[in-house]
Coordinates of C-alpha atoms in Angstrom, one line a residue:
M1 CA 5.8 9.3 6.2
I2 CA 4.4 5.8 4.9
G3 CA 2.1 3.9 7.0
I4 CA 2.4 0.2 7.3
G5 CA 0.2 -2.7 8.5
S6 CA -0.5 -6.5 8.2
D7 CA -2.2 -9.2 9.7
H8 CA -0.5 -12.3 11.2
G9 CA -0.4 -13.7 7.4
G10 CA 1.7 -10.5 6.4
F11 CA 3.8 -10.0 9.6
A12 CA 7.0 -11.5 8.2
L13 CA 6.9 -9.6 5.0
K14 CA 5.9 -6.3 6.9
E15 CA 9.1 -6.8 9.1
A16 CA 11.2 -7.1 5.9
I17 CA 9.5 -4.2 4.3
K18 CA 10.4 -2.0 7.4
K19 CA 14.0 -2.9 7.2
H20 CA 13.9 -2.1 3.5
L21 CA 12.4 1.2 4.0
E22 CA 15.0 2.1 6.9
E23 CA 17.8 0.9 4.7
R24 CA 16.5 3.4 2.1
G25 CA 16.3 6.3 4.6
L26 CA 12.3 6.3 4.4
E27 CA 10.2 7.2 7.5
Y28 CA 7.1 5.0 8.2
K29 CA 4.7 4.3 11.1
D30 CA 3.9 0.8 11.9
Y31 CA 0.0 0.3 12.8
G32 CA 0.5 -3.4 13.5
T33 CA 0.2 -6.4 13.9
Y34 CA 3.4 -6.6 16.0
S35 CA 3.2 -10.5 16.0
D36 CA 2.5 -13.4 14.0
A37 CA -0.3 -14.6 16.3
S38 CA -3.7 -14.9 14.7
C39 CA -5.6 -11.5 14.4
D40 CA -8.0 -9.8 12.0
Y41 CA -7.0 -8.0 9.0
P42 CA -9.7 -5.4 8.8
V43 CA -8.3 -3.7 11.9
Y44 CA -4.9 -3.0 10.5
G45 CA -6.3 -2.2 7.1
R46 CA -8.4 0.5 8.4
A47 CA -6.0 1.9 10.6
V48 CA -3.5 2.5 7.8
A49 CA -6.3 3.6 5.4
K50 CA -7.6 6.0 7.8
A51 CA -4.1 7.5 8.5
V52 CA -3.8 7.9 4.7
A53 CA -7.1 9.4 4.1
A54 CA -6.5 11.8 7.1
G55 CA -3.0 12.9 5.6
E56 CA -1.2 11.7 8.5
C57 CA 0.6 9.3 6.1
Q58 CA 1.4 10.2 2.1
L59 CA 1.1 6.4 1.5
G60 CA 0.6 3.2 2.6
I61 CA 1.5 -0.4 2.6
L62 CA -0.6 -3.3 3.7
I63 CA 0.1 -6.9 3.4
C64 CA -2.1 -9.9 4.5
G65 CA -2.0 -13.4 3.2
T66 CA -3.2 -12.8 -0.3
G67 CA -3.6 -8.8 -0.1
I68 CA -7.2 -9.2 -1.2
G69 CA -9.1 -8.8 2.1
I70 CA -6.9 -6.1 3.2
S71 CA -7.1 -4.2 0.2
I72 CA -11.0 -4.5 0.1
T73 CA -10.8 -3.1 3.5
A74 CA -8.7 -0.1 2.8
N75 CA -10.7 0.6 -0.2
K76 CA -13.9 1.3 2.0
V77 CA -12.2 4.3 3.5
P78 CA -13.3 7.4 1.5
G79 CA -9.9 9.2 -0.3
V80 CA -8.3 5.8 -0.3
R81 CA -7.2 4.3 -3.8
A82 CA -5.6 1.1 -2.4
A83 CA -4.1 -1.3 -5.4
L84 CA -3.0 -5.2 -5.0
C85 CA -0.1 -5.7 -6.9
S86 CA 1.6 -8.7 -7.6
D87 CA 4.2 -7.6 -10.3
C88 CA 6.2 -4.3 -11.0
F89 CA 4.5 -3.2 -13.9
S90 CA 0.9 -3.1 -12.2
A91 CA 2.8 -1.0 -9.3
E92 CA 4.0 1.4 -11.7
A93 CA 0.9 1.7 -13.7
T94 CA -1.2 2.3 -10.6
R95 CA 0.5 5.0 -9.5
L96 CA 1.1 6.7 -12.8
H97 CA -2.6 6.4 -13.7
N98 CA -4.6 6.0 -10.6
N99 CA -2.6 7.8 -8.1
A100 CA -2.8 4.7 -5.6
N101 CA -2.1 6.0 -2.3
I102 CA -1.9 2.3 -0.6
L103 CA -0.1 -0.6 -1.9
A104 CA -1.5 -4.0 -0.9
L105 CA 0.9 -7.2 -1.1
G106 CA -0.1 -11.1 -0.5
A107 CA 2.7 -12.4 1.8
R108 CA 1.9 -15.9 0.7
V109 CA 1.7 -15.1 -3.3
L110 CA 5.0 -13.3 -3.5
G111 CA 8.6 -14.0 -2.5
E112 CA 10.3 -11.4 -0.5
G113 CA 12.7 -10.3 -3.2
L114 CA 9.9 -9.3 -5.8
A115 CA 7.8 -8.0 -2.9
L116 CA 10.7 -5.4 -2.2
K117 CA 10.9 -4.7 -5.9
I118 CA 7.0 -3.8 -6.0
V119 CA 7.6 -1.7 -3.0
D120 CA 10.4 0.4 -4.5
T121 CA 8.3 0.7 -7.7
F122 CA 5.4 2.0 -6.1
L123 CA 7.1 4.3 -3.8
D124 CA 9.5 5.8 -6.6
T125 CA 6.8 6.2 -9.4
P126 CA 5.0 9.8 -9.2
F127 CA 1.4 10.4 -10.5
S128 CA 1.5 11.4 -14.1
N129 CA -0.9 14.5 -13.7
D130 CA -2.2 13.7 -16.9
E131 CA -5.6 15.5 -17.5
R132 CA -7.4 11.9 -18.4
H133 CA -6.3 10.1 -15.4
I134 CA -7.1 13.0 -12.9
R135 CA -10.8 12.7 -14.6
R136 CA -11.1 9.2 -14.1
I137 CA -9.8 9.7 -10.6
S138 CA -12.5 12.2 -10.1
M139 CA -15.0 9.8 -11.2
I140 CA -14.1 7.1 -9.1
E141 CA -14.2 9.5 -6.0
E142 CA -17.7 10.6 -7.1

């Protein structure tokens, strides 16, 4: 299960990502927001982050205007490693090296086509299980 959430600035891109996940046959849970009415990104960033940290969702996707605020919010939740990505290389590297469990995107930074490619890269890239990366993740969690 993939948790997905956004504020008003990321709402349209969130809806496009949900459609894309459905087309891929992937299950998701939408934690809001449910319209483009102005709202506060920490509410939705925290909801998805808590679901991922609790194991209710294996991975998460968060979207706000820049992706910055919502990723900062998510990273406040213990057990979360949220990565703001604006390119496919970063999405791949953060899964391989950091075992990131939440992808953050900036809807006002990315076009929909690139955003969907980043989502696919993030979801399709497994963690490397390399000893040095495991050691570094442990250091982060401490």
